[in-house]
Short mmCIF file of C-alpha atoms in Angstrom, two decimals:
data_model
loop_
_atom_site.label_atom_id
_atom_site.label_comp_id
_atom_site.label_asym_id
_atom_site.label_seq_id
_atom_site.Cartn_x
_atom_site.Cartn_y
_atom_site.Cartn_z
CA UNK A 1 -140.65 51.40 27.37
CA UNK A 2 -142.68 53.59 29.68
CA UNK A 3 -141.24 54.29 33.11
CA UNK A 4 -142.79 52.71 36.20
CA UNK A 5 -143.95 55.28 38.73
CA UNK A 6 -143.28 55.48 42.44
CA UNK A 7 -146.22 54.64 44.69
CA UNK A 8 -147.94 57.19 46.89
CA UNK A 9 -149.14 55.05 49.80
CA UNK A 10 -151.75 57.65 50.77
CA UNK A 11 -153.37 57.83 47.33
CA UNK A 12 -156.22 55.77 45.89
CA UNK A 13 -158.22 55.87 42.69
CA UNK A 14 -161.78 54.81 41.99
CA UNK A 15 -162.79 53.99 38.42
CA UNK A 16 -166.56 54.07 38.09
CA UNK A 17 -168.70 56.59 39.98
CA UNK A 18 -172.05 54.84 40.08
CA UNK A 19 -173.74 53.82 43.32
CA UNK A 20 -170.88 51.58 44.45
CA UNK A 21 -168.09 53.91 43.39
CA UNK A 22 -169.61 56.99 45.01
CA UNK A 23 -170.48 55.13 48.24
CA UNK A 24 -166.90 53.82 48.30
CA UNK A 25 -165.51 57.33 47.84
CA UNK A 26 -167.59 58.58 50.77
CA UNK A 27 -166.58 55.63 52.94
CA UNK A 28 -162.88 56.05 52.16
CA UNK A 29 -163.08 59.76 52.89
CA UNK A 30 -164.37 58.93 56.37
CA UNK A 31 -161.76 56.20 56.90
CA UNK A 32 -158.76 58.60 57.00
CA UNK A 33 -156.72 55.98 55.14
CA UNK A 34 -155.88 58.26 52.24
CA UNK A 35 -154.93 61.90 51.76
CA UNK A 36 -155.69 61.89 48.02
CA UNK A 37 -158.54 60.25 46.09
CA UNK A 38 -159.07 60.55 42.35
CA UNK A 39 -162.42 59.66 40.78
CA UNK A 40 -162.72 58.55 37.16
CA UNK A 41 -165.86 57.89 35.18
CA UNK A 42 -166.80 57.75 31.50
CA UNK A 43 -169.25 60.48 32.50
CA UNK A 44 -166.72 63.10 33.63
CA UNK A 45 -169.47 65.37 34.95
CA UNK A 46 -170.68 62.59 37.26
CA UNK A 47 -167.18 62.17 38.70
CA UNK A 48 -166.88 65.93 39.13
CA UNK A 49 -170.22 66.09 40.90
CA UNK A 50 -169.35 63.31 43.32
CA UNK A 51 -165.97 64.90 44.11
CA UNK A 52 -167.58 68.29 44.66
CA UNK A 53 -170.31 66.89 46.89
CA UNK A 54 -167.89 65.03 49.14
CA UNK A 55 -165.27 67.80 49.22
CA UNK A 56 -167.83 70.32 50.44
CA UNK A 57 -168.02 68.39 53.71
CA UNK A 58 -164.26 68.26 54.24
CA UNK A 59 -164.29 70.93 56.99
CA UNK A 60 -165.99 68.24 59.09
CA UNK A 61 -163.42 65.53 58.27
CA UNK A 62 -159.70 64.84 58.03
CA UNK A 63 -157.90 66.67 55.22
CA UNK A 64 -158.17 64.94 51.85
CA UNK A 65 -157.72 66.03 48.26
CA UNK A 66 -160.60 64.52 46.28
CA UNK A 67 -161.11 65.33 42.63
CA UNK A 68 -162.27 64.05 39.25
CA UNK A 69 -159.37 63.04 37.05
CA UNK A 70 -158.13 60.94 34.16
CA UNK A 71 -156.11 57.77 33.82
CA UNK A 72 -152.94 59.88 33.90
CA UNK A 73 -153.79 60.73 37.51
CA UNK A 74 -153.69 57.12 38.74
CA UNK A 75 -150.09 56.23 37.87
CA UNK A 76 -148.87 56.65 41.47
CA UNK A 77 -151.99 55.38 43.28
CA UNK A 78 -151.37 52.66 45.85
CA UNK A 79 -154.80 51.09 45.24
CA UNK A 80 -156.87 51.33 42.06
CA UNK A 81 -160.45 50.33 42.80
CA UNK A 82 -162.56 49.36 39.80
CA UNK A 83 -166.31 49.52 40.30
CA UNK A 84 -167.20 50.38 36.69
CA UNK A 85 -169.65 48.16 34.87
CA UNK A 86 -173.26 47.56 34.01
CA UNK A 87 -175.62 47.37 36.98
CA UNK A 88 -177.24 44.11 38.05
CA UNK A 89 -180.92 44.34 37.18
CA UNK A 90 -183.77 42.78 39.17
CA UNK A 91 -183.87 39.05 38.42
CA UNK A 92 -180.48 39.13 36.70
CA UNK A 93 -177.69 36.92 38.06
CA UNK A 94 -174.17 38.21 38.52
CA UNK A 95 -172.93 35.81 35.86
CA UNK A 96 -175.38 37.20 33.30
CA UNK A 97 -173.51 40.48 33.55
CA UNK A 98 -170.28 38.91 32.37
CA UNK A 99 -170.15 39.68 28.65
CA UNK A 100 -171.19 43.30 29.10
CA UNK A 101 -168.65 43.92 31.81
CA UNK A 102 -165.76 42.02 30.23
CA UNK A 103 -166.18 44.34 27.24
CA UNK A 104 -165.98 47.35 29.56
CA UNK A 105 -162.84 45.93 31.21
CA UNK A 106 -161.20 45.51 27.81
CA UNK A 107 -161.32 49.29 27.59
CA UNK A 108 -160.34 50.08 31.19
CA UNK A 109 -157.55 47.64 32.03
CA UNK A 110 -155.26 48.46 29.06
CA UNK A 111 -155.44 52.14 30.06
CA UNK A 112 -154.01 51.15 33.45
CA UNK A 113 -151.47 48.67 32.08
CA UNK A 114 -150.16 51.12 29.47
CA UNK A 115 -149.23 53.56 32.25
CA UNK A 116 -147.19 50.90 34.07
CA UNK A 117 -148.99 51.51 37.33
CA UNK A 118 -147.45 49.69 40.28
CA UNK A 119 -150.45 49.86 42.57
CA UNK A 120 -152.85 47.08 43.48
CA UNK A 121 -155.92 46.50 41.32
CA UNK A 122 -158.95 45.91 43.53
CA UNK A 123 -161.77 44.56 41.39
CA UNK A 124 -165.32 45.10 42.63
CA UNK A 125 -167.53 44.98 39.50
CA UNK A 126 -169.63 41.86 39.03
CA UNK A 127 -169.25 39.05 38.29
CA UNK A 128 -166.18 39.78 40.39
CA UNK A 129 -164.43 36.41 40.01
CA UNK A 130 -164.58 36.48 36.20
CA UNK A 131 -163.61 40.14 36.03
CA UNK A 132 -160.67 39.62 38.41
CA UNK A 133 -159.39 36.92 36.04
CA UNK A 134 -159.99 39.26 33.09
CA UNK A 135 -158.08 42.07 34.84
CA UNK A 136 -155.22 39.70 35.63
CA UNK A 137 -154.91 38.56 32.01
CA UNK A 138 -155.45 41.98 30.43
CA UNK A 139 -153.07 43.84 32.75
CA UNK A 140 -150.14 41.45 32.88
CA UNK A 141 -149.73 42.45 36.54
CA UNK A 142 -148.32 39.97 39.09
CA UNK A 143 -151.24 37.97 40.45
CA UNK A 144 -150.74 39.15 44.03
CA UNK A 145 -151.52 42.69 42.84
CA UNK A 146 -154.84 41.81 41.18
CA UNK A 147 -157.48 40.89 43.76
CA UNK A 148 -161.25 40.86 43.82
CA UNK A 149 -163.55 41.90 46.64
CA UNK A 150 -164.81 38.32 46.41
CA UNK A 151 -166.95 37.05 49.26
CA UNK A 152 -165.78 39.58 51.84
CA UNK A 153 -169.28 41.10 51.92
CA UNK A 154 -171.01 37.69 51.77
CA UNK A 155 -168.93 36.58 54.74
CA UNK A 156 -169.87 39.74 56.65
CA UNK A 157 -173.53 39.02 55.91
CA UNK A 158 -173.08 35.48 57.23
CA UNK A 159 -171.43 36.68 60.43
CA UNK A 160 -174.10 39.33 60.93
CA UNK A 161 -176.96 36.85 60.52
CA UNK A 162 -175.37 34.21 62.74
CA UNK A 163 -174.67 36.80 65.42
CA UNK A 164 -178.27 38.02 65.26
CA UNK A 165 -179.61 34.47 65.44
CA UNK A 166 -177.47 33.58 68.44
CA UNK A 167 -177.72 36.93 70.23
CA UNK A 168 -173.92 37.28 70.12
CA UNK A 169 -171.66 40.10 68.92
CA UNK A 170 -171.06 39.24 65.26
CA UNK A 171 -167.40 40.26 65.57
CA UNK A 172 -166.85 37.10 67.58
CA UNK A 173 -168.30 34.90 64.83
CA UNK A 174 -165.66 33.22 62.66
CA UNK A 175 -167.06 31.76 59.45
CA UNK A 176 -166.47 32.06 55.71
CA UNK A 177 -168.34 32.09 52.45
CA UNK A 178 -166.02 30.65 49.76
CA UNK A 179 -166.17 29.95 46.03
CA UNK A 180 -168.02 32.15 43.59
CA UNK A 181 -169.40 35.49 44.74
CA UNK A 182 -172.82 34.49 43.52
CA UNK A 183 -175.40 31.76 43.33
CA UNK A 184 -172.98 28.83 43.81
CA UNK A 185 -171.16 30.29 46.81
CA UNK A 186 -170.46 27.91 49.70
CA UNK A 187 -171.07 28.60 53.39
CA UNK A 188 -168.45 26.79 55.46
CA UNK A 189 -170.36 25.82 58.58
CA UNK A 190 -168.26 22.75 59.42
CA UNK A 191 -165.35 24.83 60.72
CA UNK A 192 -167.35 27.90 61.80
CA UNK A 193 -167.02 28.91 65.42
CA UNK A 194 -167.75 31.64 67.94
CA UNK A 195 -164.54 32.61 69.73
CA UNK A 196 -163.21 29.08 69.29
CA UNK A 197 -166.41 27.24 70.23
CA UNK A 198 -167.74 25.18 67.28
CA UNK A 199 -170.89 26.68 65.78
CA UNK A 200 -173.06 23.60 66.38
CA UNK A 201 -171.99 23.56 70.02
CA UNK A 202 -172.68 27.26 70.53
CA UNK A 203 -176.17 26.72 69.09
CA UNK A 204 -176.90 24.23 71.87
CA UNK A 205 -175.33 26.47 74.51
CA UNK A 206 -177.62 29.28 73.40
CA UNK A 207 -180.69 27.07 73.60
CA UNK A 208 -181.24 26.32 69.92
CA UNK A 209 -181.84 22.75 68.79
CA UNK A 210 -182.59 23.31 65.10
CA UNK A 211 -179.01 23.77 63.94
CA UNK A 212 -179.42 22.21 60.48
CA UNK A 213 -182.58 24.09 59.53
CA UNK A 214 -181.29 27.39 60.94
CA UNK A 215 -177.96 27.26 59.11
CA UNK A 216 -179.66 26.25 55.86
CA UNK A 217 -182.04 29.20 56.14
CA UNK A 218 -179.24 31.62 56.96
CA UNK A 219 -177.20 30.40 53.98
CA UNK A 220 -180.15 31.02 51.65
CA UNK A 221 -180.64 34.48 53.12
CA UNK A 222 -176.98 35.34 52.62
CA UNK A 223 -176.97 34.03 49.06
CA UNK A 224 -180.12 35.96 48.15
CA UNK A 225 -179.28 39.17 50.03
CA UNK A 226 -178.30 41.16 46.95
CA UNK A 227 -181.45 40.13 45.08
CA UNK A 228 -183.59 41.13 48.06
CA UNK A 229 -181.91 44.54 48.32
CA UNK A 230 -182.05 45.17 44.56
CA UNK A 231 -185.76 44.35 44.55
CA UNK A 232 -186.33 46.98 47.24
CA UNK A 233 -183.93 49.78 46.27
CA UNK A 234 -182.53 48.86 42.81
CA UNK A 235 -178.90 48.53 43.93
CA UNK A 236 -176.57 47.47 46.75
CA UNK A 237 -173.75 49.81 47.70
CA UNK A 238 -173.30 50.58 51.41
CA UNK A 239 -172.26 47.07 52.47
CA UNK A 240 -169.80 46.59 49.61
CA UNK A 241 -168.34 50.07 50.20
CA UNK A 242 -167.61 49.05 53.80
CA UNK A 243 -166.07 45.79 52.58
CA UNK A 244 -163.82 47.72 50.19
CA UNK A 245 -162.73 49.96 53.04
CA UNK A 246 -161.79 46.88 55.08
CA UNK A 247 -159.70 45.46 52.23
CA UNK A 248 -157.98 48.83 51.79
CA UNK A 249 -157.19 48.90 55.53
CA UNK A 250 -155.42 45.56 55.24
CA UNK A 251 -153.32 46.84 52.34
CA UNK A 252 -152.49 50.33 53.60
CA UNK A 253 -151.67 49.14 57.13
CA UNK A 254 -149.86 46.00 55.92
CA UNK A 255 -152.04 44.05 58.35
CA UNK A 256 -151.53 40.49 57.09
CA UNK A 257 -155.21 39.98 57.90
CA UNK A 258 -157.22 37.04 56.55
CA UNK A 259 -160.06 37.94 54.19
CA UNK A 260 -161.94 35.80 51.62
CA UNK A 261 -160.88 37.80 48.56
CA UNK A 262 -160.92 36.57 44.96
CA UNK A 263 -157.54 35.37 43.75
CA UNK A 264 -156.03 32.84 41.36
CA UNK A 265 -156.16 29.23 42.55
CA UNK A 266 -153.11 26.96 42.28
CA UNK A 267 -154.28 23.46 43.11
CA UNK A 268 -156.06 24.10 46.38
CA UNK A 269 -158.74 21.38 46.64
CA UNK A 270 -157.66 20.32 43.15
CA UNK A 271 -158.77 23.66 41.63
CA UNK A 272 -156.40 25.61 39.38
CA UNK A 273 -156.32 28.44 36.85
CA UNK A 274 -159.56 30.12 37.88
CA UNK A 275 -160.27 32.93 40.29
CA UNK A 276 -162.60 32.41 43.24
CA UNK A 277 -162.78 33.36 46.90
CA UNK A 278 -160.80 31.62 49.58
CA UNK A 279 -159.43 33.00 52.86
CA UNK A 280 -156.14 34.73 52.06
CA UNK A 281 -153.52 36.75 53.89
CA UNK A 282 -153.83 40.34 52.64
CA UNK A 283 -150.97 42.80 53.17
CA UNK A 284 -149.28 45.77 51.53
CA UNK A 285 -148.46 43.67 48.47
CA UNK A 286 -152.02 42.40 48.00
CA UNK A 287 -152.56 38.64 48.38
CA UNK A 288 -149.62 37.08 50.18
CA UNK A 289 -150.97 33.54 50.55
CA UNK A 290 -154.19 31.58 50.12
CA UNK A 291 -155.20 29.66 53.25
CA UNK A 292 -157.37 26.64 52.42
CA UNK A 293 -160.09 26.51 55.05
CA UNK A 294 -161.13 23.14 56.48
CA UNK A 295 -164.09 21.76 54.50
CA UNK A 296 -166.20 18.69 55.08
CA UNK A 297 -166.99 16.34 52.21
CA UNK A 298 -170.21 18.08 51.21
CA UNK A 299 -168.64 21.55 51.28
CA UNK A 300 -165.71 20.37 49.21
CA UNK A 301 -168.08 18.91 46.60
CA UNK A 302 -170.07 22.14 46.48
CA UNK A 303 -166.86 24.15 46.04
CA UNK A 304 -166.08 22.06 42.96
CA UNK A 305 -169.60 22.76 41.66
CA UNK A 306 -168.91 26.47 42.17
CA UNK A 307 -165.60 26.23 40.32
CA UNK A 308 -167.29 24.33 37.49
CA UNK A 309 -169.95 27.06 37.15
CA UNK A 310 -167.21 29.67 36.77
CA UNK A 311 -165.29 27.55 34.26
CA UNK A 312 -168.39 27.20 32.10
CA UNK A 313 -168.81 30.96 31.96
CA UNK A 314 -165.12 31.53 31.19
CA UNK A 315 -165.37 29.04 28.32
CA UNK A 316 -168.01 31.24 26.66
CA UNK A 317 -166.04 34.48 26.72
CA UNK A 318 -162.80 35.67 25.19
CA UNK A 319 -160.28 36.92 27.74
#
């Protein structure tokens, strides 16, 4: 039996150095969370180039060792971030990526599991809910240590758009996108608020009467954001890189913060044995606890539709 390795709390690894992986590497370098960052890609030269490019600017930043490596270099990493996978093409849904990326994960995850890594697997590749479940099953890791970036970015988009609409600092907006990170995601407006004031009430206080039409439009804009960006620039990467940094902050600093990450459901709302996004307490161990957010009847029904969509995809693949 291979020995488990001690964790270096200041070390992270990124597997996949495409747009998302490289943007994440740059963002984490600026964050000062880590003192060591290893980049891995099937194209070793690409990983080397990204490491070189970022390291050349280190005289302007906090000290960090950043380099291209192999799977042997990740055994003591506190967080292993997986962004590897086929890119989402214009007009292609996240779920259509599933078979291509599950095949890629069947190569990557055993490499991690065979080295008995004790770090947290942070899954970012799409479709993130399906791939988080795949990583959980293929790795054999405890479920708290296998988490997906989920709807953290979708939720940030929602907060940003609501803040812009209301003319209010979006950091004071409290709202969640739950369910699938994708076309069936659910915006939870019924319990949304701005610094404790219910969203519908704050709309009236700010002089807006068209609450229903505004929130419906904003939901559609959030849901279609990735498609809109991909149509214009072929890929999304800055927003998700910032979301990854936020998740890493919660882990490294043991914050016990609440983020809508992807994790395994155990009967919440009558949903079990699939991975989807729900607000969860995130700390040094990964997901500590899922916190079921208050849903109205329509939102609850839509969450079940989202879960059903994921189940149908899972039924067509071999995990």
